[in-house]
Every structure is written in C-alpha cells, then in structure tokens.
Coordinates of C-alpha atoms and ligand atoms in Angstrom, one line a residue:
M1 CA -84.2 19.3 34.7
A2 CA -84.3 20.1 31.0
N3 CA -86.6 17.9 28.5
I4 CA -83.2 16.1 25.9
S5 CA -86.3 14.4 24.3
T6 CA -85.8 14.1 20.7
R7 CA -86.6 12.4 17.0
F8 CA -84.6 10.4 15.2
F9 CA -85.0 7.0 13.3
G10 CA -88.4 8.3 12.9
L11 CA -88.9 7.4 16.4
E12 CA -89.4 9.5 19.6
L13 CA -86.2 9.0 21.6
K14 CA -85.7 10.5 25.7
S15 CA -82.0 11.3 24.9
P16 CA -80.3 12.4 21.3
V17 CA -77.9 10.0 23.5
I18 CA -77.9 6.8 21.2
A19 CA -76.0 3.9 21.5
A20 CA -73.7 3.0 18.3
S21 CA -74.3 -0.2 16.5
S22 CA -71.1 -2.1 18.0
S23 CA -70.0 -5.7 19.5
M24 CA -71.3 -4.0 23.1
T25 CA -75.1 -4.3 21.6
G26 CA -74.4 -7.3 20.1
H27 CA -75.6 -9.2 23.5
A28 CA -79.3 -8.6 25.1
E29 CA -77.8 -8.4 28.9
Q30 CA -75.2 -5.3 27.7
V31 CA -78.2 -3.9 25.8
V32 CA -80.3 -3.6 29.3
K33 CA -77.4 -1.9 30.8
L34 CA -77.2 0.6 28.2
A35 CA -80.1 1.7 28.2
E36 CA -80.5 1.8 32.3
A37 CA -77.8 4.3 31.6
G38 CA -80.3 6.3 29.9
A39 CA -79.2 5.7 25.7
G40 CA -82.0 6.9 23.7
A41 CA -82.1 4.2 21.5
I42 CA -80.0 0.9 21.0
V43 CA -78.7 -0.2 17.6
L44 CA -77.7 -3.4 18.1
K45 CA -74.7 -4.8 16.1
S46 CA -74.4 -5.3 12.1
I47 CA -75.8 -8.5 10.9
F48 CA -72.9 -8.6 7.9
E49 CA -73.8 -9.4 4.9
E50 CA -70.2 -10.8 4.4
E51 CA -70.4 -12.9 7.5
I52 CA -73.2 -14.9 6.3
Y53 CA -70.9 -15.4 3.0
H54 CA -68.0 -16.0 5.1
E55 CA -69.3 -18.8 7.0
L56 CA -70.9 -20.0 3.9
Q57 CA -67.5 -20.4 2.3
E58 CA -65.9 -21.6 5.7
E59 CA -68.6 -24.8 5.7
L60 CA -68.6 -25.5 1.9
N61 CA -64.3 -25.8 2.5
L62 CA -64.7 -28.2 4.7
R63 CA -67.5 -29.9 3.3
T64 CA -65.9 -30.5 -0.4
E65 CA -66.6 -33.7 -1.4
L66 CA -70.7 -32.5 -0.7
T67 CA -70.1 -29.3 -2.9
A68 CA -70.6 -31.2 -6.4
D69 CA -74.2 -32.1 -5.4
P70 CA -76.4 -28.8 -6.0
E71 CA -79.3 -30.2 -4.0
Y72 CA -77.2 -30.2 -1.0
L73 CA -75.6 -26.7 -1.5
D74 CA -79.2 -25.4 -1.7
Y75 CA -79.8 -27.3 1.7
F76 CA -77.0 -26.0 3.2
D77 CA -76.7 -22.4 1.8
Y78 CA -80.6 -21.7 3.5
V79 CA -79.7 -23.7 6.8
I80 CA -76.5 -21.8 7.2
K81 CA -78.7 -18.3 6.5
E82 CA -81.3 -19.3 9.1
E83 CA -78.7 -19.6 11.3
T84 CA -77.0 -16.7 10.9
I85 CA -80.7 -14.5 11.0
R86 CA -82.0 -16.9 13.1
K87 CA -79.6 -15.7 16.2
Y88 CA -80.4 -12.2 15.1
L89 CA -84.1 -12.2 15.1
K90 CA -83.2 -13.6 18.7
L91 CA -81.6 -11.2 19.6
I92 CA -83.9 -8.7 18.7
S93 CA -86.8 -10.4 20.5
D94 CA -84.7 -11.0 23.9
V95 CA -83.7 -6.8 23.9
K96 CA -87.5 -6.4 23.3
A97 CA -88.0 -8.4 25.8
K98 CA -85.9 -7.1 28.4
T99 CA -86.5 -3.5 27.6
S100 CA -88.9 -0.6 26.5
V101 CA -85.7 1.5 24.8
P102 CA -86.1 1.8 20.7
V103 CA -84.2 -0.9 19.0
V104 CA -82.5 -0.6 16.0
A105 CA -81.7 -3.8 13.6
S106 CA -78.4 -2.6 12.0
I107 CA -78.0 -4.9 8.6
N108 CA -74.3 -4.2 7.1
C109 CA -74.6 -3.8 3.7
I110 CA -72.1 -3.9 0.9
S111 CA -74.0 -5.0 -2.1
S112 CA -78.1 -4.7 -2.7
G113 CA -78.4 -8.5 -2.9
E114 CA -81.1 -10.8 -1.2
W115 CA -80.6 -10.0 1.9
T116 CA -83.1 -7.0 1.5
L117 CA -85.7 -10.1 2.1
F118 CA -84.4 -10.8 5.7
A119 CA -85.2 -7.0 6.9
R120 CA -88.8 -7.9 6.6
K121 CA -88.3 -11.0 9.6
I122 CA -86.2 -8.0 11.5
Q123 CA -89.2 -6.2 11.6
D124 CA -92.0 -9.1 12.4
A125 CA -88.5 -10.3 15.1
G126 CA -90.0 -6.9 16.7
A127 CA -87.1 -3.9 15.7
D128 CA -88.5 -0.5 16.1
A129 CA -86.1 0.6 12.8
I130 CA -83.7 -0.8 10.8
E131 CA -80.5 1.0 10.2
L132 CA -78.5 0.3 7.2
N133 CA -74.8 0.7 7.4
M134 CA -73.8 1.7 3.9
F135 CA -70.7 1.4 2.0
A136 CA -69.8 0.8 -1.2
S137 CA -65.9 0.9 -1.5
P138 CA -64.8 3.8 -4.2
S139 CA -61.6 2.0 -5.2
D140 CA -62.5 0.7 -8.1
F141 CA -60.4 2.2 -11.2
N142 CA -63.3 1.0 -13.2
K143 CA -66.4 1.9 -11.5
T144 CA -68.0 5.8 -11.8
G145 CA -69.0 7.1 -9.4
S146 CA -73.0 7.2 -11.0
A147 CA -72.1 3.0 -10.9
N148 CA -71.1 3.4 -6.9
E149 CA -74.3 5.4 -6.1
Q150 CA -76.9 3.4 -8.0
F151 CA -76.3 0.7 -5.2
Y152 CA -77.4 2.8 -2.3
F153 CA -80.8 4.0 -4.1
E154 CA -81.3 0.9 -5.4
T155 CA -80.9 -0.8 -2.0
I156 CA -82.8 1.4 0.3
S157 CA -85.6 1.2 -2.2
K158 CA -85.7 -2.6 -2.0
V159 CA -86.1 -2.4 1.7
I160 CA -88.5 0.5 2.6
Q161 CA -90.6 -1.4 -0.2
V162 CA -90.8 -4.5 2.2
V163 CA -90.8 -2.8 5.9
K164 CA -93.2 -1.0 7.7
I165 CA -91.2 0.8 10.0
P166 CA -89.0 3.4 9.6
V167 CA -85.7 2.9 7.9
S168 CA -82.4 5.4 8.2
I169 CA -79.1 4.9 7.0
K170 CA -75.7 5.7 7.9
I171 CA -72.8 6.6 5.7
S172 CA -69.4 7.5 5.0
H173 CA -68.2 10.7 3.5
Y174 CA -66.4 9.3 0.5
F175 CA -69.0 10.8 -2.2
S176 CA -67.6 13.3 -5.2
N177 CA -70.7 15.7 -4.1
L178 CA -71.7 15.2 -0.5
A179 CA -74.2 17.8 -0.4
E180 CA -76.3 16.6 -3.1
M181 CA -75.8 13.0 -2.7
V182 CA -77.3 13.2 0.7
Q183 CA -79.8 15.5 0.1
K184 CA -80.8 12.2 -2.9
L185 CA -80.6 10.2 -0.3
A186 CA -83.0 11.7 2.0
L187 CA -85.7 12.4 -0.4
T188 CA -85.5 8.5 -0.7
G189 CA -88.1 7.9 1.7
I190 CA -85.8 7.1 5.0
S191 CA -86.3 8.6 7.9
G192 CA -83.0 9.8 8.9
I193 CA -79.3 10.1 7.9
T194 CA -76.3 9.5 10.3
V195 CA -72.7 10.8 9.7
F196 CA -70.4 9.5 9.1
N197 CA -69.5 6.1 10.1
R198 CA -65.7 5.0 10.6
F199 CA -64.1 2.6 9.3
Y200 CA -61.2 0.1 9.7
S201 CA -58.1 1.8 8.8
P202 CA -55.0 0.0 7.4
D203 CA -51.7 1.4 8.8
I204 CA -48.2 1.0 8.3
D205 CA -45.3 -0.1 11.2
V206 CA -42.2 1.3 9.4
N207 CA -40.1 -0.7 11.6
H208 CA -41.1 -4.5 10.9
Q209 CA -42.6 -2.7 6.9
K210 CA -45.6 -4.5 7.5
I211 CA -49.8 -3.2 6.9
I212 CA -50.7 -3.7 10.4
T213 CA -54.6 -2.4 11.8
A214 CA -54.5 1.6 13.1
G215 CA -56.5 2.1 16.3
I216 CA -60.1 0.4 16.6
L217 CA -61.2 2.8 19.1
S218 CA -61.9 7.1 17.9
S219 CA -60.3 9.5 19.9
P220 CA -61.8 12.6 21.0
D221 CA -60.4 15.0 18.3
D222 CA -62.4 12.8 15.4
Y223 CA -65.3 14.3 15.5
L224 CA -64.6 17.8 13.7
L225 CA -65.1 16.1 10.2
P226 CA -68.7 15.0 10.8
L227 CA -69.2 18.5 12.7
R228 CA -68.1 20.1 9.6
W229 CA -70.8 18.5 7.9
T230 CA -73.3 18.2 10.0
G231 CA -73.1 22.1 10.4
I232 CA -73.3 22.1 6.4
L233 CA -76.0 19.6 5.6
S234 CA -78.4 20.1 8.5
G235 CA -80.6 22.4 7.1
G236 CA -80.9 21.4 3.8
L237 CA -82.5 18.0 4.5
V238 CA -85.9 16.6 4.3
C239 CA -85.1 13.9 7.2
N240 CA -82.8 13.9 10.7
L241 CA -79.5 13.9 10.6
A242 CA -77.6 12.2 13.3
A243 CA -74.1 12.7 13.9
T244 CA -71.0 10.0 14.8
T245 CA -67.6 9.7 15.1
G246 CA -65.2 10.6 18.0
I247 CA -68.0 11.9 20.1
H248 CA -67.3 11.0 24.0
T249 CA -68.7 14.2 25.9
A250 CA -71.3 16.2 26.5
E251 CA -69.7 19.1 25.3
T252 CA -69.3 17.3 21.8
A253 CA -72.7 16.0 21.8
L254 CA -73.3 19.6 22.2
K255 CA -71.2 21.4 19.7
F256 CA -73.5 18.7 17.2
I257 CA -77.2 19.6 18.3
L258 CA -76.1 23.6 17.8
A259 CA -74.6 22.6 14.7
G260 CA -78.0 20.5 13.9
A261 CA -78.1 17.2 14.6
S262 CA -81.4 15.1 16.2
A263 CA -78.8 13.1 17.5
V264 CA -75.2 11.2 18.3
Q265 CA -74.3 8.0 18.0
I266 CA -71.6 6.9 20.1
A267 CA -69.7 3.6 20.5
S268 CA -65.5 4.1 21.3
V269 CA -66.4 6.0 24.7
L270 CA -68.9 2.8 25.6
Y271 CA -65.5 0.3 25.0
K272 CA -63.5 2.7 27.4
E273 CA -65.9 4.2 30.1
G274 CA -68.8 1.7 30.2
P275 CA -72.4 2.5 29.7
G276 CA -71.9 5.6 32.3
A277 CA -71.0 7.6 29.4
I278 CA -74.5 8.3 28.6
T279 CA -75.0 9.2 32.0
E280 CA -72.6 11.4 32.3
M281 CA -73.6 13.1 28.6
N282 CA -77.1 13.0 29.3
N283 CA -76.4 14.9 32.6
G284 CA -74.2 17.4 30.9
I285 CA -76.4 18.2 27.8
S286 CA -79.1 18.6 30.6
N287 CA -76.9 20.6 33.3
W288 CA -75.6 23.3 30.3
M289 CA -79.5 23.4 29.0
D290 CA -80.5 24.2 32.4
Q291 CA -77.4 27.0 32.4
N292 CA -78.5 28.5 29.4
G293 CA -82.3 28.7 29.6
Y294 CA -83.2 26.3 27.6
A295 CA -86.0 24.1 28.3
S296 CA -85.7 21.4 25.3
L297 CA -83.6 21.0 22.6
N298 CA -85.5 22.3 20.1
D299 CA -84.5 25.7 21.3
F300 CA -81.0 25.4 20.6
K301 CA -80.5 22.8 17.9
G302 CA -79.5 23.7 14.4
T303 CA -78.6 27.1 15.7
L304 CA -75.1 27.3 14.9
S305 CA -76.0 25.4 11.3
Q306 CA -75.0 27.2 8.0
S307 CA -78.4 27.5 7.3
V308 CA -79.0 29.4 10.5
S309 CA -75.6 31.4 11.1
S310 CA -72.4 31.6 9.2
V311 CA -71.8 29.8 5.7
Q312 CA -68.5 31.3 5.5
A313 CA -67.6 29.7 8.7
W314 CA -68.5 26.1 7.7
E315 CA -66.8 26.0 4.3
R316 CA -64.1 27.8 4.8
V317 CA -61.3 25.2 4.1
Q318 CA -57.8 27.6 3.4
F319 CA -55.5 28.4 6.1
M320 CA -54.2 31.5 4.8
K321 CA -55.2 34.2 6.3
Y322 CA -54.0 32.1 9.7
F323 CA -50.7 31.6 8.4
G324 CA -50.6 35.3 7.3
E325 CA -51.3 36.9 10.2
K326 CA -50.0 34.3 13.3
A327 CA -45.8 34.2 13.1
F328 CA -44.3 31.4 14.8
Ligands
LIG401 C1 -65.4 -2.3 17.5 C2 -66.5 -1.8 17.1 C3 -67.3 -3.0 16.7 C4 -68.3 -1.5 15.2 N1 -69.1 -2.5 14.9 C5 -70.2 -1.9 13.7 C6 -71.1 -2.3 13.4 O1 -71.2 -4.1 13.6 N2 -72.1 -1.9 12.4 C7 -72.3 -0.7 12.4 O2 -72.5 0.5 11.9 N3 -71.1 0.2 13.0 C8 -69.9 -0.8 13.8 N4 -69.3 0.3 14.2 C9 -69.1 2.0 14.2 C10 -69.8 2.6 15.2 O3 -71.1 2.3 15.2 C11 -70.0 4.0 15.1 O4 -70.8 4.8 14.7 C12 -68.3 4.5 15.0 O5 -67.4 4.0 16.2 C13 -68.5 6.0 15.3 O6 -68.4 6.2 16.9 P1 -67.2 6.3 17.5 O7 -66.4 7.8 17.6 O8 -67.9 7.2 19.0 O9 -66.8 5.2 17.9 C14 -68.2 -0.3 15.1 C15 -67.5 0.3 15.7 C16 -66.1 0.0 17.2 C17 -65.6 0.7 17.5

C-alpha cells in the first residue's frame, strides 16, 4: 500500500485528508471517530471572537442594573471569557487524551485584538498547532486594501510571538493581488496556508422577496476556484499549501495534490457521509498511487502546478477560443 503521509501545519501527518474545522470537530467523541476513520489531523471547531463578545453582550443586556458598576463589568468580562476559553481548553485536553492524531486549535479572527493572548493557553492545553481562520471583510467603502491587509500581518505577528507551536492560516480569496498577498503571508513565519475558506452566503428568495441563507454545505463542483489558485500558488511559496472547499472525493483530493497541495481539508462531505468519507478518500488516494506506480505523495505532488507544467493552462480565464470553435 502506498505511503500517503505528508507534512502540513508544520507536522508530520499520516494522511493528507484533514477534518476541517466545523461543529463536527467540536466534541471529543466525534473527533475520536474522525481520527479512527484515518484523518491526518483534526482542526477543532473555531473559537470565535464574536462568540465571546456576543455572549458578553447578551449577559450584559440581562443585567442592565449592574452594568453601571465598572468593577462588576471588569469581573464579568473576565468570567465570561474564562468560561468560553475554559470549555475550549477542555475540548483540546479531552481530545488529546483520547487520540494520538494531531489536534489543531482554530481561532476565528476578525481583528487583532486581545484574544491573541489566548493562543498561549491553547498551546498549554496541548494543541499541536493553531489555525487562524482569518477574514477581514473588504466591504467597507472607506477602507483601503492595505489597511485591510494590515490586520492579517498584525494578527499573525502577535500570535507567533506568544506560542512555540506552529501557526497556520485559512484565508479567503478576497484580496486585490492574491498571489503577492499570499506570498507575503507565507513569509511571516507561518507554517501553512489553506485556500479558500467557505463562508456564509446570502441568497434571495424571489417568491417571498426576502434574503435567505444559501446552502451551508459545499457541492462537489465548488472545488474549481481553490484548485486554480492551488495550481498557481503552490510552487511559489515558502510554506506548505492546503486546500479546502468542495473536496468530496479521492479524485478531487488527488487533483489538489497534483496541483501542489500538501493536504486537503474537508467538512461538507463529513456532514453528508460521516467519518467513513475520510477512509474512502485515503483508500482512493492510495489505490490510485498503486495503479500509477507512486510510492509517496512527493512522487507526484505539484507535477501539474503552474511552476512545473503549463502557465497558460492555469492563467487562462476567457472562453473566447472555446466559443469561437464550438457550435451550439
Ligand atoms: C457547518 C460548518 C461549520 C463550519 N465551521 C467552521 C469553523 O468554525 N471554523 C472554520 O475555520 N471553518 C468552518 N467551516 C468551514 C470548513 O472548515 C471548510 O473549510 C469549508 O466548509 C470548506 O470545506 P467543504 O467544502 O469540505 O465544506 C465550517 C463549515 C461548515 C459546513
């Protein structure tokens, strides 16, 4: 059987198939099932900055009579955050006690605020690495691109300063000059970058003329955007690249490895098919390698990336030639 081990998060992983952060990775028992199914690593459900602040705000609204007291506020702020953090740290230590698979804590960050101090607690609880799920919405008409980008560098720098374990990031594609930005991020000292996170999307119900939530889970066709950028970016970075979004089968996972990804992060297919999807992917990757005479992932990783194969194939964006030749 082929060796499907790889390196991502600055760690040796026995499989390139990683259980991505989601509510599926928020309970120790569930994490154990994902590990038993053969996950190379587990990224725990994110702890959200907003979650902490939201929880605080709700409690404050309930206790308006007390909110005038600054000492109480200080105390309250402290207790709420401690409780949220305590639960998260317990999740890390519970998971570490139950499985030997690498456990990656995830922080959902939208600012480079005080939460960066929590990173050390996460390390002390036994996490093998940290993933920063980073998103600064480029939706402010008055904010420049560079001001937005500053958030990424400040946050990474603050976290890297307080921990010794590897730090990686998961990002969106909302950057004005994606390749240059990702290259600069890779040079900050992070151990890996995952492209691209999938976000909540609003949709519109025309029958009721209201805004609704688009599908939460990805579909198997959603992989093409991260695939293109994996192919373009992978050969030019000083850190490892992983991919997420729309990876539902071994075949799709193999496409990413051929494009230069060191690993893939999956969530939606785990909701649809359960932990067995990981076993199936591992077996599919291994069987394909056996059929093609590859002993290890490095034998074919990146062989179809832009830096090794065709620049044009990855860069082409217009359909002009296609439409010129095909008749409908
Ligand atoms: C229900 C659900 C919850 C998620 N929660 C998180 C989260 O807490 N933190 C995070 O970084 N990503 C979260 N994600 C994103 C996934 O980790 C993953 O990167 C994304 O869904 C793309 O992979 P997929 O197409 O396999 O679902 C969530 C995804 C889903 C579907």
